[in-house]
mmCIF file of C-alpha atoms in Angstrom:
data_model
loop_
_atom_site.group_PDB
_atom_site.id
_atom_site.type_symbol
_atom_site.label_atom_id
_atom_site.label_comp_id
_atom_site.label_asym_id
_atom_site.label_seq_id
_atom_site.Cartn_x
_atom_site.Cartn_y
_atom_site.Cartn_z
ATOM 1 C CA MET A 1 34.366 -45.796 32.297
ATOM 2 C CA THR A 2 30.980 -44.500 31.206
ATOM 3 C CA LEU A 3 28.145 -42.912 33.163
ATOM 4 C CA ALA A 4 24.904 -44.930 33.252
ATOM 5 C CA VAL A 5 21.453 -44.800 34.833
ATOM 6 C CA ARG A 6 20.757 -48.063 36.648
ATOM 7 C CA TYR A 7 17.676 -49.539 38.241
ATOM 8 C CA VAL A 8 18.732 -50.901 41.646
ATOM 9 C CA SER A 9 15.451 -51.598 43.461
ATOM 10 C CA ALA A 10 11.797 -50.565 43.461
ATOM 11 C CA ARG A 11 11.566 -46.783 42.880
ATOM 12 C CA SER A 12 15.319 -46.401 43.167
ATOM 13 C CA LEU A 13 17.781 -45.477 40.409
ATOM 14 C CA ASP A 14 21.415 -44.507 40.605
ATOM 15 C CA THR A 15 23.779 -42.812 38.182
ATOM 16 C CA ALA A 16 27.056 -44.687 38.305
ATOM 17 C CA ALA A 17 30.291 -45.091 36.408
ATOM 18 C CA VAL A 18 30.365 -48.487 34.688
ATOM 19 C CA ILE A 19 32.969 -50.246 32.589
ATOM 20 C CA GLY A 20 32.008 -50.022 28.934
ATOM 21 C CA ALA A 21 32.371 -53.012 26.647
ATOM 22 C CA PRO A 22 34.404 -52.451 23.460
ATOM 23 C CA PRO A 23 32.693 -53.650 20.287
ATOM 24 C CA GLY A 24 33.441 -57.260 19.438
ATOM 25 C CA PRO A 25 32.908 -59.030 16.112
ATOM 26 C CA GLY A 26 29.636 -57.871 14.568
ATOM 27 C CA GLU A 27 29.137 -55.161 17.205
ATOM 28 C CA VAL A 28 29.107 -51.375 17.220
ATOM 29 C CA GLU A 29 29.821 -48.914 20.012
ATOM 30 C CA LEU A 30 27.352 -46.017 20.155
ATOM 31 C CA ALA A 31 27.208 -42.673 21.910
ATOM 32 C CA PRO A 32 23.522 -42.389 22.863
ATOM 33 C CA ALA A 33 22.256 -38.817 22.596
ATOM 34 C CA TYR A 34 18.672 -39.005 23.854
ATOM 35 C CA VAL A 35 16.723 -41.834 25.480
ATOM 36 C CA GLY A 36 12.972 -41.743 26.047
ATOM 37 C CA ILE A 37 11.292 -43.118 29.168
ATOM 38 C CA CYS A 38 8.349 -45.373 28.326
ATOM 39 C CA GLY A 39 5.638 -47.225 30.211
ATOM 40 C CA THR A 40 7.695 -50.407 30.382
ATOM 41 C CA ASP A 41 10.530 -48.466 32.012
ATOM 42 C CA LEU A 42 8.030 -47.238 34.604
ATOM 43 C CA HIS A 43 6.904 -50.826 35.261
ATOM 44 C CA ILE A 44 10.555 -51.693 35.913
ATOM 45 C CA PHE A 45 10.963 -48.624 38.128
ATOM 46 C CA HIS A 46 7.970 -49.707 40.222
ATOM 47 C CA GLY A 47 9.511 -53.143 40.797
ATOM 48 C CA ASP A 48 6.840 -54.923 38.752
ATOM 49 C CA MET A 49 9.395 -56.712 36.570
ATOM 50 C CA ASP A 50 11.923 -57.782 39.204
ATOM 51 C CA ALA A 51 11.492 -61.435 38.254
ATOM 52 C CA ARG A 52 12.824 -60.586 34.790
ATOM 53 C CA VAL A 53 15.219 -57.676 35.316
ATOM 54 C CA HIS A 54 18.592 -58.414 36.891
ATOM 55 C CA THR A 55 19.850 -55.563 39.064
ATOM 56 C CA PRO A 56 21.677 -53.289 38.746
ATOM 57 C CA ALA A 57 20.134 -52.864 35.292
ATOM 58 C CA VAL A 58 20.903 -50.118 32.767
ATOM 59 C CA LEU A 59 17.530 -49.025 31.370
ATOM 60 C CA GLY A 60 16.365 -47.500 28.117
ATOM 61 C CA HIS A 61 15.457 -48.633 24.609
ATOM 62 C CA GLU A 62 13.877 -45.561 22.923
ATOM 63 C CA MET A 63 17.054 -43.905 21.699
ATOM 64 C CA SER A 64 18.978 -41.930 19.146
ATOM 65 C CA GLY A 65 22.714 -41.410 18.886
ATOM 66 C CA ARG A 66 25.821 -41.804 16.784
ATOM 67 C CA VAL A 67 28.294 -44.548 15.985
ATOM 68 C CA VAL A 68 31.593 -44.186 17.851
ATOM 69 C CA ARG A 69 33.490 -47.225 16.547
ATOM 70 C CA VAL A 70 32.779 -50.536 14.876
ATOM 71 C CA GLY A 71 33.956 -54.015 15.726
ATOM 72 C CA PRO A 72 35.640 -56.574 13.456
ATOM 73 C CA GLY A 73 33.593 -57.679 10.477
ATOM 74 C CA VAL A 74 31.120 -54.783 10.585
ATOM 75 C CA GLU A 75 30.503 -53.181 7.206
ATOM 76 C CA GLY A 76 28.371 -50.241 6.125
ATOM 77 C CA TRP A 77 28.765 -48.217 9.313
ATOM 78 C CA ARG A 78 31.330 -45.642 10.351
ATOM 79 C CA ALA A 79 31.980 -43.241 13.198
ATOM 80 C CA GLY A 80 29.558 -40.330 13.194
ATOM 81 C CA ASP A 81 26.632 -42.118 11.550
ATOM 82 C CA ALA A 82 23.296 -41.131 13.106
ATOM 83 C CA VAL A 83 21.321 -44.170 14.233
ATOM 84 C CA THR A 84 18.576 -45.562 16.338
ATOM 85 C CA VAL A 85 18.357 -49.160 17.535
ATOM 86 C CA MET A 86 15.706 -51.819 17.088
ATOM 87 C CA PRO A 87 16.362 -53.339 20.538
ATOM 88 C CA LEU A 88 15.603 -56.974 19.752
ATOM 89 C CA ARG A 89 17.963 -59.936 19.796
ATOM 90 C CA TRP A 90 16.372 -63.263 18.813
ATOM 91 C CA ASP A 91 17.752 -66.800 18.721
ATOM 92 C CA GLY A 92 16.647 -67.638 15.157
ATOM 93 C CA SER A 93 15.883 -71.251 16.042
ATOM 94 C CA CYS A 94 12.686 -71.280 18.129
ATOM 95 C CA PRO A 95 9.292 -72.086 16.514
ATOM 96 C CA ALA A 96 8.369 -68.391 16.312
ATOM 97 C CA CYS A 97 11.626 -67.502 14.562
ATOM 98 C CA ARG A 98 11.345 -70.438 12.167
ATOM 99 C CA ALA A 99 7.851 -69.228 11.263
ATOM 100 C CA GLY A 100 9.250 -65.790 10.402
ATOM 101 C CA HIS A 101 8.123 -64.007 13.568
ATOM 102 C CA GLN A 102 11.523 -63.180 15.025
ATOM 103 C CA HIS A 103 10.229 -60.075 16.807
ATOM 104 C CA VAL A 104 8.244 -62.340 19.145
ATOM 105 C CA CYS A 105 10.997 -64.926 19.525
ATOM 106 C CA GLN A 106 10.193 -67.336 22.324
ATOM 107 C CA HIS A 107 13.608 -66.589 23.855
ATOM 108 C CA LEU A 108 13.721 -62.907 22.962
ATOM 109 C CA ASP A 109 16.355 -60.639 24.472
ATOM 110 C CA PHE A 110 14.691 -57.238 24.638
ATOM 111 C CA ILE A 111 17.690 -54.954 24.950
ATOM 112 C CA GLY A 112 17.123 -52.452 27.743
ATOM 113 C CA ILE A 113 15.060 -54.946 29.747
ATOM 114 C CA ASP A 114 16.746 -58.339 29.513
ATOM 115 C CA SER A 115 20.208 -56.877 28.836
ATOM 116 C CA PRO A 116 21.841 -53.443 29.323
ATOM 117 C CA GLY A 117 20.030 -50.544 27.691
ATOM 118 C CA ALA A 118 20.780 -47.155 26.182
ATOM 119 C CA MET A 119 20.650 -44.825 29.200
ATOM 120 C CA GLN A 120 24.417 -44.455 29.307
ATOM 121 C CA GLN A 121 27.155 -42.470 27.582
ATOM 122 C CA ARG A 122 28.527 -45.437 25.626
ATOM 123 C CA TRP A 123 26.573 -48.499 24.538
ATOM 124 C CA THR A 124 27.688 -51.572 22.615
ATOM 125 C CA VAL A 125 25.053 -53.389 20.530
ATOM 126 C CA PRO A 126 24.914 -55.830 17.604
ATOM 127 C CA ALA A 127 25.326 -53.994 14.298
ATOM 128 C CA SER A 128 22.242 -55.889 13.088
ATOM 129 C CA THR A 129 20.068 -53.795 15.419
ATOM 130 C CA LEU A 130 21.040 -50.437 13.880
ATOM 131 C CA ILE A 131 18.558 -48.336 11.908
ATOM 132 C CA ARG A 132 20.021 -45.450 9.905
ATOM 133 C CA LEU A 133 18.699 -41.947 10.525
ATOM 134 C CA PRO A 134 18.738 -39.130 7.972
ATOM 135 C CA ASP A 135 21.200 -36.358 8.752
ATOM 136 C CA SER A 136 18.336 -33.843 8.564
ATOM 137 C CA LEU A 137 16.521 -35.404 11.532
ATOM 138 C CA ALA A 138 17.342 -33.823 14.902
ATOM 139 C CA LEU A 139 18.450 -36.452 17.395
ATOM 140 C CA ASP A 140 15.980 -35.404 20.100
ATOM 141 C CA ARG A 141 13.085 -35.978 17.685
ATOM 142 C CA ALA A 142 14.670 -39.216 16.487
ATOM 143 C CA ALA A 143 14.342 -40.647 20.014
ATOM 144 C CA LEU A 144 10.625 -41.022 19.209
ATOM 145 C CA VAL A 145 11.243 -43.382 16.286
ATOM 146 C CA GLU A 146 10.998 -46.485 18.500
ATOM 147 C CA PRO A 147 7.550 -45.688 19.977
ATOM 148 C CA THR A 148 6.429 -44.601 16.496
ATOM 149 C CA ALA A 149 7.497 -48.033 15.228
ATOM 150 C CA VAL A 150 5.240 -49.530 17.909
ATOM 151 C CA ALA A 151 2.355 -47.460 16.534
ATOM 152 C CA VAL A 152 3.142 -48.434 12.939
ATOM 153 C CA HIS A 153 3.096 -52.102 13.918
ATOM 154 C CA ASP A 154 -0.183 -51.697 15.825
ATOM 155 C CA VAL A 155 -1.926 -49.989 12.913
ATOM 156 C CA SER A 156 -0.624 -52.670 10.562
ATOM 157 C CA ARG A 157 -1.779 -55.506 12.825
ATOM 158 C CA ALA A 158 -5.244 -53.929 12.992
ATOM 159 C CA LYS A 159 -5.310 -53.694 9.171
ATOM 160 C CA VAL A 160 -6.509 -50.105 9.250
ATOM 161 C CA ALA A 161 -7.748 -49.032 5.811
ATOM 162 C CA GLU A 162 -8.519 -45.677 4.260
ATOM 163 C CA GLY A 163 -11.939 -44.351 5.220
ATOM 164 C CA GLU A 164 -12.347 -46.603 8.260
ATOM 165 C CA LYS A 165 -13.369 -45.250 11.635
ATOM 166 C CA ALA A 166 -10.907 -45.940 14.441
ATOM 167 C CA VAL A 167 -11.183 -45.289 18.178
ATOM 168 C CA VAL A 168 -8.019 -45.068 20.277
ATOM 169 C CA VAL A 169 -8.698 -45.636 23.976
ATOM 170 C CA GLY A 170 -5.871 -43.932 25.861
ATOM 171 C CA GLY A 171 -4.226 -40.687 24.768
ATOM 172 C CA GLY A 172 -0.753 -41.129 26.215
ATOM 173 C CA PRO A 173 2.356 -41.109 23.999
ATOM 174 C CA VAL A 174 1.669 -44.426 22.252
ATOM 175 C CA GLY A 175 -2.055 -43.718 21.935
ATOM 176 C CA VAL A 176 -1.426 -40.360 20.260
ATOM 177 C CA LEU A 177 1.181 -41.938 17.978
ATOM 178 C CA ILE A 178 -1.305 -44.662 16.975
ATOM 179 C CA ALA A 179 -3.913 -42.000 16.249
ATOM 180 C CA LEU A 180 -1.467 -40.047 14.078
ATOM 181 C CA VAL A 181 -0.296 -43.141 12.181
ATOM 182 C CA ALA A 182 -3.899 -44.309 11.650
ATOM 183 C CA ARG A 183 -4.816 -40.848 10.400
ATOM 184 C CA ALA A 184 -1.866 -40.946 7.995
ATOM 185 C CA ALA A 185 -3.253 -44.275 6.718
ATOM 186 C CA GLY A 186 -6.498 -42.510 5.841
ATOM 187 C CA ALA A 187 -8.654 -43.451 8.812
ATOM 188 C CA GLU A 188 -11.043 -41.153 10.668
ATOM 189 C CA VAL A 189 -9.836 -41.210 14.271
ATOM 190 C CA ARG A 190 -11.287 -40.448 17.692
ATOM 191 C CA VAL A 191 -9.261 -40.573 20.913
ATOM 192 C CA VAL A 192 -10.708 -41.319 24.366
ATOM 193 C CA GLU A 193 -8.601 -39.804 27.173
ATOM 194 C CA PRO A 194 -9.470 -38.618 30.730
ATOM 195 C CA SER A 195 -6.456 -36.309 31.222
ATOM 196 C CA ALA A 196 -7.226 -32.689 30.338
ATOM 197 C CA HIS A 197 -3.549 -32.006 29.569
ATOM 198 C CA ARG A 198 -3.295 -34.907 27.157
ATOM 199 C CA ARG A 199 -6.642 -34.078 25.560
ATOM 200 C CA LEU A 200 -5.468 -30.539 24.891
ATOM 201 C CA LEU A 201 -2.215 -31.713 23.307
ATOM 202 C CA ALA A 202 -4.048 -34.221 21.097
ATOM 203 C CA GLU A 203 -6.501 -31.533 20.017
ATOM 204 C CA GLU A 204 -3.619 -29.202 19.176
ATOM 205 C CA LEU A 205 -2.372 -31.953 16.857
ATOM 206 C CA GLY A 206 -5.710 -31.894 15.049
ATOM 207 C CA LEU A 207 -7.224 -34.963 16.695
ATOM 208 C CA THR A 208 -10.789 -35.201 17.984
ATOM 209 C CA VAL A 209 -10.726 -36.253 21.629
ATOM 210 C CA TRP A 210 -13.503 -37.389 23.968
ATOM 211 C CA ASP A 211 -13.468 -37.279 27.770
ATOM 212 C CA PRO A 212 -14.845 -40.545 29.200
ATOM 213 C CA ALA A 213 -15.717 -38.787 32.466
ATOM 214 C CA ALA A 214 -17.900 -36.158 30.806
ATOM 215 C CA ASP A 215 -18.924 -37.584 27.440
ATOM 216 C CA ASP A 216 -21.294 -40.427 26.590
ATOM 217 C CA ILE A 217 -18.833 -42.357 24.447
ATOM 218 C CA GLY A 218 -21.470 -44.772 23.157
ATOM 219 C CA ALA A 219 -23.736 -41.948 22.039
ATOM 220 C CA LEU A 220 -20.871 -40.103 20.363
ATOM 221 C CA VAL A 221 -19.793 -43.228 18.493
ATOM 222 C CA GLY A 222 -23.390 -43.833 17.420
ATOM 223 C CA GLU A 223 -23.708 -40.303 16.076
ATOM 224 C CA TRP A 224 -20.307 -40.436 14.383
ATOM 225 C CA THR A 225 -20.902 -43.818 12.703
ATOM 226 C CA ARG A 226 -24.684 -43.572 12.152
ATOM 227 C CA ASP A 227 -25.100 -46.379 14.680
ATOM 228 C CA ALA A 228 -22.818 -48.739 12.762
ATOM 229 C CA GLY A 229 -20.000 -48.691 15.336
ATOM 230 C CA ALA A 230 -16.286 -48.251 14.749
ATOM 231 C CA ASP A 231 -14.329 -50.476 12.388
ATOM 232 C CA VAL A 232 -11.355 -50.768 14.711
ATOM 233 C CA ALA A 233 -10.480 -49.893 18.303
ATOM 234 C CA PHE A 234 -7.091 -49.749 20.004
ATOM 235 C CA GLU A 235 -6.896 -50.426 23.755
ATOM 236 C CA VAL A 236 -3.911 -48.420 24.968
ATOM 237 C CA SER A 237 -5.010 -47.460 28.481
ATOM 238 C CA GLY A 238 -4.245 -50.683 30.343
ATOM 239 C CA ALA A 239 -7.374 -50.136 32.462
ATOM 240 C CA ALA A 240 -10.415 -52.358 32.869
ATOM 241 C CA GLY A 241 -12.702 -49.500 31.842
ATOM 242 C CA GLY A 242 -10.621 -48.958 28.738
ATOM 243 C CA VAL A 243 -11.070 -52.581 27.709
ATOM 244 C CA ASP A 244 -14.845 -52.253 28.135
ATOM 245 C CA THR A 245 -14.921 -49.064 26.074
ATOM 246 C CA ALA A 246 -12.800 -50.544 23.286
ATOM 247 C CA VAL A 247 -15.155 -53.518 22.989
ATOM 248 C CA ASP A 248 -18.342 -51.478 23.238
ATOM 249 C CA VAL A 249 -17.495 -49.000 20.466
ATOM 250 C CA LEU A 250 -17.001 -51.675 17.807
ATOM 251 C CA GLY A 251 -19.474 -52.400 15.062
ATOM 252 C CA VAL A 252 -20.214 -55.727 13.389
ATOM 253 C CA ARG A 253 -16.976 -57.529 12.522
ATOM 254 C CA GLY A 254 -14.950 -54.790 14.177
ATOM 255 C CA ARG A 255 -11.344 -55.412 15.203
ATOM 256 C CA LEU A 256 -9.970 -54.795 18.677
ATOM 257 C CA CYS A 257 -6.190 -54.303 18.759
ATOM 258 C CA LEU A 258 -4.796 -54.890 22.234
ATOM 259 C CA VAL A 259 -1.761 -52.644 22.702
ATOM 260 C CA ALA A 260 -1.437 -51.945 26.441
ATOM 261 C CA ILE A 261 0.199 -54.431 28.765
ATOM 262 C CA GLN A 262 -2.659 -55.361 31.079
ATOM 263 C CA PRO A 263 -1.366 -55.632 34.670
ATOM 264 C CA ARG A 264 -3.849 -58.398 35.511
ATOM 265 C CA PRO A 265 -6.406 -60.638 33.769
ATOM 266 C CA ARG A 266 -9.470 -58.722 32.576
ATOM 267 C CA GLU A 267 -13.122 -59.622 32.268
ATOM 268 C CA VAL A 268 -14.181 -59.204 28.640
ATOM 269 C CA ASN A 269 -17.698 -59.107 27.216
ATOM 270 C CA LEU A 270 -17.418 -62.254 25.119
ATOM 271 C CA HIS A 271 -21.114 -62.107 24.287
ATOM 272 C CA ARG A 272 -20.358 -58.910 22.405
ATOM 273 C CA PHE A 273 -17.629 -60.754 20.483
ATOM 274 C CA PHE A 274 -20.097 -63.512 19.616
ATOM 275 C CA TRP A 275 -23.005 -61.212 18.766
ATOM 276 C CA ARG A 276 -21.058 -58.869 16.500
ATOM 277 C CA GLU A 277 -18.439 -61.342 15.249
ATOM 278 C CA LEU A 278 -15.603 -59.227 16.603
ATOM 279 C CA THR A 279 -11.905 -60.006 16.220
ATOM 280 C CA LEU A 280 -9.230 -59.562 18.904
ATOM 281 C CA VAL A 281 -5.673 -58.939 17.705
ATOM 282 C CA GLY A 282 -2.588 -58.738 19.897
ATOM 283 C CA ALA A 283 0.190 -56.323 18.928
ATOM 284 C CA ARG A 284 3.656 -56.565 20.420
ATOM 285 C CA LEU A 285 6.834 -54.771 19.396
ATOM 286 C CA TYR A 286 7.757 -54.319 15.695
ATOM 287 C CA ASP A 287 9.960 -55.474 12.847
ATOM 288 C CA ARG A 288 12.500 -53.682 10.659
ATOM 289 C CA ASP A 289 9.905 -52.538 8.126
ATOM 290 C CA ASP A 290 7.963 -50.872 10.968
ATOM 291 C CA PHE A 291 11.117 -49.054 12.059
ATOM 292 C CA GLU A 292 11.954 -47.876 8.553
ATOM 293 C CA ARG A 293 8.417 -46.542 8.148
ATOM 294 C CA ALA A 294 8.655 -44.838 11.542
ATOM 295 C CA VAL A 295 11.864 -43.061 10.538
ATOM 296 C CA THR A 296 10.095 -41.678 7.469
ATOM 297 C CA LEU A 297 7.048 -40.521 9.457
ATOM 298 C CA VAL A 298 9.143 -38.709 12.051
ATOM 299 C CA ALA A 299 11.541 -37.218 9.492
ATOM 300 C CA ASP A 300 8.810 -35.859 7.207
ATOM 301 C CA GLY A 301 6.851 -34.325 10.095
ATOM 302 C CA THR A 302 3.825 -36.627 9.891
ATOM 303 C CA ILE A 303 4.718 -37.351 13.507
ATOM 304 C CA PRO A 304 5.374 -33.930 15.119
ATOM 305 C CA ALA A 305 7.867 -35.392 17.557
ATOM 306 C CA GLU A 306 8.896 -32.043 19.012
ATOM 307 C CA ARG A 307 5.317 -31.448 20.213
ATOM 308 C CA LEU A 308 5.329 -34.701 22.184
ATOM 309 C CA ILE A 309 8.547 -33.992 24.099
ATOM 310 C CA SER A 310 7.601 -32.482 27.457
ATOM 311 C CA LYS A 311 11.085 -32.182 28.951
ATOM 312 C CA VAL A 312 14.739 -33.152 28.509
ATOM 313 C CA VAL A 313 16.842 -33.943 31.588
ATOM 314 C CA PRO A 314 20.475 -35.016 32.101
ATOM 315 C CA LEU A 315 21.491 -38.491 33.214
ATOM 316 C CA THR A 316 21.989 -37.249 36.756
ATOM 317 C CA ARG A 317 18.306 -36.281 37.049
ATOM 318 C CA ALA A 318 16.776 -39.473 35.702
ATOM 319 C CA GLN A 319 15.241 -40.413 39.070
ATOM 320 C CA ALA A 320 13.267 -37.152 39.149
ATOM 321 C CA ALA A 321 12.138 -37.716 35.561
ATOM 322 C CA PHE A 322 10.739 -41.155 36.412
ATOM 323 C CA GLU A 323 8.944 -39.691 39.422
ATOM 324 C CA ALA A 324 7.447 -36.923 37.260
ATOM 325 C CA LEU A 325 6.078 -39.513 34.844
ATOM 326 C CA GLU A 326 4.320 -41.386 37.638
ATOM 327 C CA GLY A 327 1.678 -38.637 37.695
ATOM 328 C CA GLY A 328 0.997 -39.421 34.047
ATOM 329 C CA GLY A 329 -1.437 -36.755 32.951
ATOM 330 C CA ASP A 330 0.668 -33.575 32.983
ATOM 331 C CA VAL A 331 3.572 -34.839 30.878
ATOM 332 C CA MET A 332 3.862 -36.734 27.645
ATOM 333 C CA LYS A 333 7.406 -37.814 26.797
ATOM 334 C CA ILE A 334 10.533 -37.111 28.851
ATOM 335 C CA LEU A 335 13.944 -37.632 27.282
ATOM 336 C CA VAL A 336 17.197 -38.298 29.112
ATOM 337 C CA ASP A 337 20.178 -36.482 27.630
ATOM 338 C CA CYS A 338 23.067 -38.963 27.560
ATOM 339 C CA THR A 339 25.705 -36.665 26.106
ATOM 340 C CA ASP A 340 28.855 -36.003 28.091
ATOM 341 C CA ASN A 341 27.470 -32.700 29.406
ATOM 342 C CA THR A 342 25.326 -34.253 32.135
ATOM 343 C CA GLU A 343 25.232 -31.422 34.608
ATOM 344 C CA GLY A 344 23.013 -29.060 32.627
ATOM 345 C CA ALA A 345 19.406 -29.732 31.712
ATOM 346 C CA ALA A 346 17.489 -28.555 28.683
ATOM 347 C CA ALA A 347 13.820 -27.687 29.068
#
């Protein structure tokens, strides 16, 4: 038996003993160490994804941990190896897969949403999903590799180049990670974020942050770019106002990278797209190259993962952690400690 956090109904989690699955051919059993809670997990927690998620569902896909045992036919891995997981299982035969876009497989199994996730003491996954971690990387920091891979993919999709001016609308965990990855790519970056707590954290990381409630974003962009407008904008807020801001800040032939999952259809200023010949790019998930790059960025300190971790809680306090994240602005990233010592919490 293994202890797991399960989503059972809207705003209700339990921590229950479940029967673990031993690794079969091509599979590996892991001992998750830390699992991050992300925006998608919150959508599940709110009941917004009940049509897709089959209850009781073990959550979690932002993880780090170690190999416990390997199944038949698995080579290159052994007990004790530090790993994270690229939580994607594709069919390999759909049109998207045949075109080389397996990460957006038309029948994708996103592990932790469509199948059991990492928020448990033992977790069996395909060996093909494993990403090796350097021994020097602390496992709590390594739990941020997955969201960093999201940011790497977003910056790549937006084709951010050295010297370009980029605006990130939304300074939550993914927004800050995008800003840091874009800065590492040589871009000049500005972040737009209403939360004072998140603005302060971003500023402490050396980012320039604007408050949409107090600042004239259009005027600031005009001054910054000499009225040319930004080269690229990332919409990470998921709000209608954020979409408007991301469109408005762009200059001629600017690129808008849509990152946030919009909860409903949005009105978009298509005249602006016509007038300035703008480009809209969708960005979803990541591939193995994105993950490998993310490991490097977290391990070498380009991503100061420890600064983004607000709190670490044991499995038994996962419900409270989800509730704390609902407020949004006062916390950044909360990790769930999945080690066997589940009664004590680390701050």
